[in-house]
CSV table of C-alpha atoms in Angstrom, one decimal:
chain,number,residue,atom,x,y,z
A,1,UNK,CA,86.0,111.6,117.5
A,2,UNK,CA,82.9,113.4,116.5
A,3,UNK,CA,80.6,111.9,113.8
A,4,UNK,CA,76.8,111.8,113.0
A,5,UNK,CA,76.5,108.1,112.5
A,6,UNK,CA,74.8,105.6,114.8
A,7,UNK,CA,76.9,102.7,116.1
A,8,UNK,CA,74.7,100.3,114.1
A,9,UNK,CA,75.6,101.9,110.8
A,10,UNK,CA,79.3,102.0,111.7
A,11,UNK,CA,79.3,98.4,112.7
A,12,UNK,CA,77.6,97.4,109.4
A,13,UNK,CA,80.1,99.4,107.4
A,14,UNK,CA,83.1,98.0,109.2
A,15,UNK,CA,81.7,94.4,109.3
A,16,UNK,CA,82.2,94.3,113.1
A,17,UNK,CA,79.9,93.9,116.1
A,18,UNK,CA,78.3,96.9,117.7
A,19,UNK,CA,80.0,96.1,120.9
A,20,UNK,CA,83.4,96.2,119.3
A,21,UNK,CA,82.6,99.6,117.7
A,22,UNK,CA,81.4,100.9,121.0
A,23,UNK,CA,84.6,99.9,122.7
A,24,UNK,CA,86.7,101.7,120.0
A,25,UNK,CA,84.6,104.8,120.1
A,26,UNK,CA,84.7,105.1,123.8
A,27,UNK,CA,88.3,104.1,124.3
A,28,UNK,CA,87.6,101.1,126.5
A,29,UNK,CA,90.5,99.0,125.3
A,30,UNK,CA,90.7,95.3,124.6
A,31,UNK,CA,90.6,95.9,120.8
A,32,UNK,CA,93.5,95.3,118.4
A,33,UNK,CA,94.9,98.3,116.7
A,34,UNK,CA,94.0,97.1,113.2
A,35,UNK,CA,90.4,96.6,114.4
A,36,UNK,CA,90.3,100.1,115.7
A,37,UNK,CA,91.7,101.3,112.3
A,38,UNK,CA,88.8,99.5,110.6
A,39,UNK,CA,86.3,101.4,112.7
A,40,UNK,CA,87.9,104.7,111.8
A,41,UNK,CA,88.0,103.8,108.1
A,42,UNK,CA,84.3,102.9,108.3
A,43,UNK,CA,83.5,106.3,109.7
A,44,UNK,CA,85.5,107.9,106.9
A,45,UNK,CA,83.7,105.8,104.3
A,46,UNK,CA,80.3,106.7,105.7
A,47,UNK,CA,81.2,110.4,105.7
A,48,UNK,CA,82.1,110.2,102.0
A,49,UNK,CA,78.9,108.3,101.3
A,50,UNK,CA,76.6,110.3,103.5
A,51,UNK,CA,74.5,111.4,100.6
A,52,UNK,CA,73.5,107.8,100.1
A,53,UNK,CA,73.0,107.1,103.8
A,54,UNK,CA,70.3,109.8,103.9
A,55,UNK,CA,68.3,108.4,101.0
A,56,UNK,CA,65.3,106.2,101.5
A,57,UNK,CA,65.1,102.9,99.6
A,58,UNK,CA,66.2,99.3,99.6
A,59,UNK,CA,69.9,99.3,100.8
A,60,UNK,CA,72.5,97.0,99.3
A,61,UNK,CA,76.0,96.7,100.9
A,62,UNK,CA,78.6,95.9,98.3
A,63,UNK,CA,82.2,94.8,99.1
A,64,UNK,CA,85.0,95.9,96.7
A,65,UNK,CA,87.9,93.5,97.0
A,66,UNK,CA,91.0,94.4,95.0
A,67,UNK,CA,94.7,93.6,94.7
A,68,UNK,CA,96.2,96.5,92.9
A,69,UNK,CA,98.6,99.5,93.4
A,70,UNK,CA,97.3,102.3,95.5
A,71,UNK,CA,97.1,104.7,92.5
A,72,UNK,CA,94.5,102.3,90.8
A,73,UNK,CA,92.4,101.5,93.9
A,74,UNK,CA,92.2,105.3,94.7
A,75,UNK,CA,90.8,105.8,91.2
A,76,UNK,CA,88.3,102.9,91.7
A,77,UNK,CA,87.2,104.3,95.1
A,78,UNK,CA,86.6,107.8,93.6
A,79,UNK,CA,84.8,106.4,90.6
A,80,UNK,CA,82.4,104.3,92.6
A,81,UNK,CA,81.7,106.9,95.2
A,82,UNK,CA,80.9,109.4,92.4
A,83,UNK,CA,78.4,106.9,91.0
A,84,UNK,CA,76.7,105.9,94.3
A,85,UNK,CA,74.2,108.8,94.5
A,86,UNK,CA,72.8,108.0,91.0
A,87,UNK,CA,72.3,104.3,91.5
A,88,UNK,CA,68.5,104.2,91.7
A,89,UNK,CA,66.1,102.7,92.7
A,90,UNK,CA,68.2,101.0,95.4
A,91,UNK,CA,70.6,102.6,97.8
A,92,UNK,CA,74.1,101.2,97.5
A,93,UNK,CA,76.8,101.4,100.2
A,94,UNK,CA,80.3,100.1,99.8
A,95,UNK,CA,83.0,98.6,101.9
A,96,UNK,CA,86.6,98.5,100.5
A,97,UNK,CA,89.2,95.8,101.0
A,98,UNK,CA,92.3,96.9,99.2
A,99,UNK,CA,95.9,95.5,99.2
A,100,UNK,CA,98.8,96.2,96.9
A,101,UNK,CA,100.5,92.8,97.0
A,102,UNK,CA,100.7,89.6,99.1
A,103,UNK,CA,99.8,85.9,98.9
A,104,UNK,CA,96.5,84.9,97.4
A,105,UNK,CA,95.7,83.4,100.8
A,106,UNK,CA,95.1,86.9,102.3
A,107,UNK,CA,92.5,87.7,99.6
A,108,UNK,CA,90.9,84.3,100.2
A,109,UNK,CA,90.5,85.1,103.9
A,110,UNK,CA,88.9,88.4,103.0
A,111,UNK,CA,86.4,86.6,100.6
A,112,UNK,CA,85.6,83.9,103.2
A,113,UNK,CA,85.0,86.5,105.9
A,114,UNK,CA,82.6,88.3,103.6
A,115,UNK,CA,80.8,85.0,102.9
A,116,UNK,CA,80.4,84.4,106.6
A,117,UNK,CA,79.1,87.9,107.6
A,118,UNK,CA,77.0,88.4,104.5
A,119,UNK,CA,77.0,90.9,101.6
A,120,UNK,CA,74.7,91.8,98.7
A,121,UNK,CA,77.5,91.6,96.3
A,122,UNK,CA,81.3,91.6,95.7
A,123,UNK,CA,83.2,93.5,93.0
A,124,UNK,CA,86.5,91.7,92.6
A,125,UNK,CA,89.9,92.2,91.1
A,126,UNK,CA,92.0,89.2,91.9
A,127,UNK,CA,94.7,86.8,90.5
A,128,UNK,CA,93.3,83.9,88.5
A,129,UNK,CA,94.5,81.1,90.8
A,130,UNK,CA,92.7,78.0,92.1
A,131,UNK,CA,92.3,79.1,95.7
A,132,UNK,CA,90.6,82.4,94.7
A,133,UNK,CA,88.4,80.6,92.2
A,134,UNK,CA,87.3,78.3,95.1
A,135,UNK,CA,86.6,81.2,97.4
A,136,UNK,CA,84.4,82.8,94.7
A,137,UNK,CA,82.5,79.5,94.5
A,138,UNK,CA,81.9,79.6,98.2
A,139,UNK,CA,80.6,83.2,98.0
A,140,UNK,CA,78.2,82.2,95.2
A,141,UNK,CA,77.0,79.2,97.2
A,142,UNK,CA,76.3,81.6,100.1
A,143,UNK,CA,74.1,83.6,97.8
A,144,UNK,CA,76.5,86.5,97.2
A,145,UNK,CA,76.8,87.5,93.6
A,146,UNK,CA,80.4,88.2,92.4
A,147,UNK,CA,81.3,90.6,89.5
A,148,UNK,CA,84.9,90.6,88.3
A,149,UNK,CA,86.3,94.0,87.4
A,150,UNK,CA,89.2,94.6,85.0
A,151,UNK,CA,90.5,91.0,85.1
A,152,UNK,CA,88.3,87.9,84.9
A,153,UNK,CA,88.0,84.6,86.7
A,154,UNK,CA,86.0,82.7,84.1
A,155,UNK,CA,86.1,79.3,85.8
A,156,UNK,CA,84.9,80.7,89.2
A,157,UNK,CA,81.1,80.8,88.8
A,158,UNK,CA,81.2,84.6,89.0
A,159,UNK,CA,78.0,86.4,87.8
A,160,UNK,CA,79.7,88.5,85.1
A,161,UNK,CA,82.9,90.3,84.0
A,162,UNK,CA,83.0,94.0,83.5
A,163,UNK,CA,85.9,95.7,81.7
A,164,UNK,CA,87.6,96.0,78.3
A,165,UNK,CA,88.5,93.3,75.8
A,166,UNK,CA,92.1,92.8,77.0
A,167,UNK,CA,93.3,91.0,73.9
A,168,UNK,CA,92.0,93.9,71.7
A,169,UNK,CA,93.8,96.3,74.0
A,170,UNK,CA,97.1,94.5,73.6
A,171,UNK,CA,96.6,94.4,69.8
A,172,UNK,CA,95.9,98.2,69.9
A,173,UNK,CA,99.1,98.8,71.8
A,174,UNK,CA,101.0,96.8,69.2
A,175,UNK,CA,99.5,98.8,66.4
A,176,UNK,CA,100.3,102.1,68.0
A,177,UNK,CA,103.8,101.1,68.9
A,178,UNK,CA,104.6,99.9,65.4
A,179,UNK,CA,103.2,103.0,63.8
A,180,UNK,CA,105.1,105.4,66.0
A,181,UNK,CA,108.4,103.5,65.8
A,182,UNK,CA,108.1,103.4,62.0
A,183,UNK,CA,111.3,102.3,60.3
A,184,UNK,CA,113.5,103.0,63.3
A,185,UNK,CA,115.2,99.9,64.6
A,186,UNK,CA,114.5,98.7,68.2
A,187,UNK,CA,113.1,96.1,70.4
A,188,UNK,CA,110.1,96.4,72.7
A,189,UNK,CA,109.9,95.9,76.5
A,190,UNK,CA,106.7,94.4,77.7
A,191,UNK,CA,106.1,94.7,81.5
A,192,UNK,CA,103.6,92.7,83.6
A,193,UNK,CA,102.9,93.2,87.3
A,194,UNK,CA,102.8,89.4,87.8
A,195,UNK,CA,102.0,86.2,85.9
A,196,UNK,CA,98.7,85.5,87.7
A,197,UNK,CA,96.3,88.2,86.4
A,198,UNK,CA,94.3,87.1,83.4
A,199,UNK,CA,93.9,90.6,82.0
A,200,UNK,CA,97.6,91.1,81.8
A,201,UNK,CA,98.1,87.7,80.2
A,202,UNK,CA,95.5,88.5,77.6
A,203,UNK,CA,96.9,91.9,76.9
A,204,UNK,CA,100.4,90.4,76.4
A,205,UNK,CA,99.0,87.7,74.1
A,206,UNK,CA,97.1,90.3,72.0
A,207,UNK,CA,100.2,92.5,71.8
A,208,UNK,CA,102.5,89.6,70.9
A,209,UNK,CA,100.2,88.2,68.2
A,210,UNK,CA,99.7,91.6,66.6
A,211,UNK,CA,103.4,92.5,66.7
A,212,UNK,CA,104.3,89.1,65.2
A,213,UNK,CA,101.9,89.8,62.3
A,214,UNK,CA,102.7,93.4,61.8
A,215,UNK,CA,106.4,93.7,62.8
A,216,UNK,CA,108.0,90.2,63.0
A,217,UNK,CA,111.5,91.8,62.9
A,218,UNK,CA,111.1,93.3,66.3
A,219,UNK,CA,112.1,91.3,69.4
A,220,UNK,CA,109.9,91.5,72.5
A,221,UNK,CA,111.6,91.5,75.9
A,222,UNK,CA,109.3,90.5,78.7
A,223,UNK,CA,109.7,91.3,82.4
A,224,UNK,CA,107.2,90.4,85.2
A,225,UNK,CA,107.0,90.4,89.0
A,226,UNK,CA,107.2,94.1,89.8
A,227,UNK,CA,103.6,94.1,91.1
A,228,UNK,CA,103.1,97.5,89.4
A,229,UNK,CA,105.0,99.1,92.2
A,230,UNK,CA,107.8,101.6,91.5
A,231,UNK,CA,109.9,100.2,94.4
A,232,UNK,CA,110.3,96.8,92.7
A,233,UNK,CA,109.9,97.8,89.0
A,234,UNK,CA,113.1,99.8,88.7
A,235,UNK,CA,115.5,97.0,89.2
A,236,UNK,CA,113.7,94.7,86.7
A,237,UNK,CA,113.6,97.4,84.0
A,238,UNK,CA,117.2,98.4,84.6
A,239,UNK,CA,118.4,94.8,84.3
A,240,UNK,CA,116.5,94.3,81.1
A,241,UNK,CA,118.0,97.5,79.6
A,242,UNK,CA,121.5,96.4,80.5
A,243,UNK,CA,121.0,93.0,78.9
A,244,UNK,CA,119.5,94.4,75.7
A,245,UNK,CA,120.9,97.6,74.3
A,246,UNK,CA,118.3,97.5,71.5
A,247,UNK,CA,115.2,98.2,73.6
A,248,UNK,CA,113.6,101.4,72.3
A,249,UNK,CA,110.0,101.1,73.3
A,250,UNK,CA,107.8,100.0,76.2
A,251,UNK,CA,104.3,98.5,76.5
A,252,UNK,CA,103.5,98.7,80.2
A,253,UNK,CA,100.8,96.2,80.9
A,254,UNK,CA,101.1,96.2,84.7
A,255,UNK,CA,102.3,99.7,85.7
A,256,UNK,CA,105.2,101.1,87.7
A,257,UNK,CA,105.8,103.6,84.9
A,258,UNK,CA,107.6,106.3,86.9
A,259,UNK,CA,110.3,103.7,87.8
A,260,UNK,CA,110.5,102.4,84.2
A,261,UNK,CA,111.2,105.9,82.9
A,262,UNK,CA,113.7,106.5,85.7
A,263,UNK,CA,115.6,103.4,84.7
A,264,UNK,CA,115.8,104.6,81.1
A,265,UNK,CA,117.0,108.1,82.3
A,266,UNK,CA,119.6,106.7,84.6
A,267,UNK,CA,121.1,104.6,81.8
A,268,UNK,CA,120.8,107.6,79.4
A,269,UNK,CA,118.7,105.5,77.1
A,270,UNK,CA,115.9,106.9,74.9
A,271,UNK,CA,112.4,105.5,75.2
A,272,UNK,CA,111.0,106.4,71.8
A,273,UNK,CA,107.5,105.0,72.4
A,274,UNK,CA,105.7,104.3,75.7
A,275,UNK,CA,102.2,102.9,75.8
A,276,UNK,CA,100.6,102.4,79.2
A,277,UNK,CA,97.2,101.5,80.7
A,278,UNK,CA,94.8,103.5,82.9
A,279,UNK,CA,94.6,107.2,83.4
A,280,UNK,CA,95.4,107.2,87.1
A,281,UNK,CA,97.1,110.1,88.9
A,282,UNK,CA,100.7,108.9,88.0
A,283,UNK,CA,99.9,108.3,84.3
A,284,UNK,CA,97.9,111.6,84.1
A,285,UNK,CA,101.0,113.5,85.2
A,286,UNK,CA,103.3,111.5,82.9
A,287,UNK,CA,101.1,112.0,79.9
A,288,UNK,CA,100.6,115.7,80.5
A,289,UNK,CA,104.4,116.0,80.6
A,290,UNK,CA,104.7,114.1,77.3
A,291,UNK,CA,106.7,111.3,79.0
A,292,UNK,CA,104.1,108.7,77.8
A,293,UNK,CA,103.0,108.4,74.2
A,294,UNK,CA,99.5,107.1,74.9
A,295,UNK,CA,97.4,105.6,77.7
A,296,UNK,CA,94.8,102.9,76.9
A,297,UNK,CA,92.0,103.9,79.2
A,298,UNK,CA,88.4,102.8,80.0
A,299,UNK,CA,85.7,104.7,81.9
A,300,UNK,CA,85.9,103.4,85.4
A,301,UNK,CA,82.7,105.1,86.4
A,302,UNK,CA,80.9,103.3,83.6
A,303,UNK,CA,82.4,100.0,84.6
A,304,UNK,CA,81.5,100.4,88.3
A,305,UNK,CA,78.0,101.6,87.4
A,306,UNK,CA,77.5,98.4,85.3
A,307,UNK,CA,78.9,96.2,88.0
A,308,UNK,CA,76.5,97.7,90.6
A,309,UNK,CA,73.6,97.3,88.2
A,310,UNK,CA,74.5,93.6,87.8
A,311,UNK,CA,74.4,93.2,91.5
A,312,UNK,CA,71.0,94.9,91.7
A,313,UNK,CA,69.6,92.7,88.9
A,314,UNK,CA,70.8,89.6,90.7
A,315,UNK,CA,68.5,90.7,93.6
A,316,UNK,CA,65.6,91.6,91.4
A,317,UNK,CA,65.9,95.4,92.0
A,318,UNK,CA,66.3,96.0,88.3
A,319,UNK,CA,64.7,94.2,85.3
A,320,UNK,CA,66.9,91.6,83.5
A,321,UNK,CA,69.1,92.8,80.6
A,322,UNK,CA,71.4,91.3,78.1
A,323,UNK,CA,75.1,90.3,78.8
A,324,UNK,CA,77.4,93.2,79.6
A,325,UNK,CA,79.4,94.3,76.5
A,326,UNK,CA,83.2,95.1,76.8
A,327,UNK,CA,84.0,98.6,77.8
A,328,UNK,CA,85.2,101.0,75.1
A,329,UNK,CA,89.0,101.2,74.8
A,330,UNK,CA,90.0,104.9,74.8
A,331,UNK,CA,93.4,105.9,73.3
A,332,UNK,CA,94.4,109.0,75.3
A,333,UNK,CA,97.3,111.2,74.2
A,334,UNK,CA,98.7,114.4,75.6
A,335,UNK,CA,96.4,116.2,73.1
A,336,UNK,CA,93.0,114.7,74.0
A,337,UNK,CA,93.2,114.3,77.7
A,338,UNK,CA,89.9,114.5,79.6
A,339,UNK,CA,89.1,118.0,81.0
A,340,UNK,CA,87.7,116.3,84.2
A,341,UNK,CA,89.6,113.9,86.5
A,342,UNK,CA,89.8,110.4,85.2
A,343,UNK,CA,87.3,108.0,86.7
């Protein structure tokens, strides 16, 4: 395949040896298929980041490690790559390690591999479990600063957390849901992707606390385990609706919103209020079609710019600054949607 990049650059982007990259590019065999795919992904990443590659300056390689649905990781990739050309005075390059689901051990292996081969920083979205916390500790001990994004790992020794105040977001969702339901009866379905992401747990606690204070008469029905994926979310929502005929509203903490709405439609049930998170491509379409009431959004480009600045400060490339403040919580409705793609 034609490309303008030297083997050394491709090898660095892929985290592989130059010999391995050479074998893949010249079709010499003896390389596993997934390794060959890593080489081709590295070339694609370099092509998107070619503006940065041509710049002159101190170069930082940053690894983005995330467990999240594809719709969210796509938004993160686009937001980061839009920010890269403006991240002066250093030149930042990025490698992506995305997975939708799977055991924590897979993410631990990725983090340990990064610790062995080296990196100038890791931006991480991961479940808050002991094995991941320990892997972050090993990265920190190896001199690799770790910034958590969207969801925190406060006991891990990470450098900083970048994202919204998730308790405040949950309380905001409760306020909106209560205002829009008004005097109409009905219970509220809260949907988490899993029980291991701290941001979802904090959003649920904020929502539950505010609903208890503002609308103690409404029952909250919780489901979890759909991983934010439509394929697994539908059955969970449908079962909850069949068990409780009084559910009239949804606070979607973990995603899978297309499947949630399909379950309501298939049972001919009304969803009077639906509050979700993140203006990804699915939620953008649903909000534009008035199928969501509101999306609680935060500026991913701002968050990723702040995360990269934190990495640069850790290496002395920027002067010190105060602690990162929580990102602004944006309440987006069908009537104030951004005119540019979310990011």
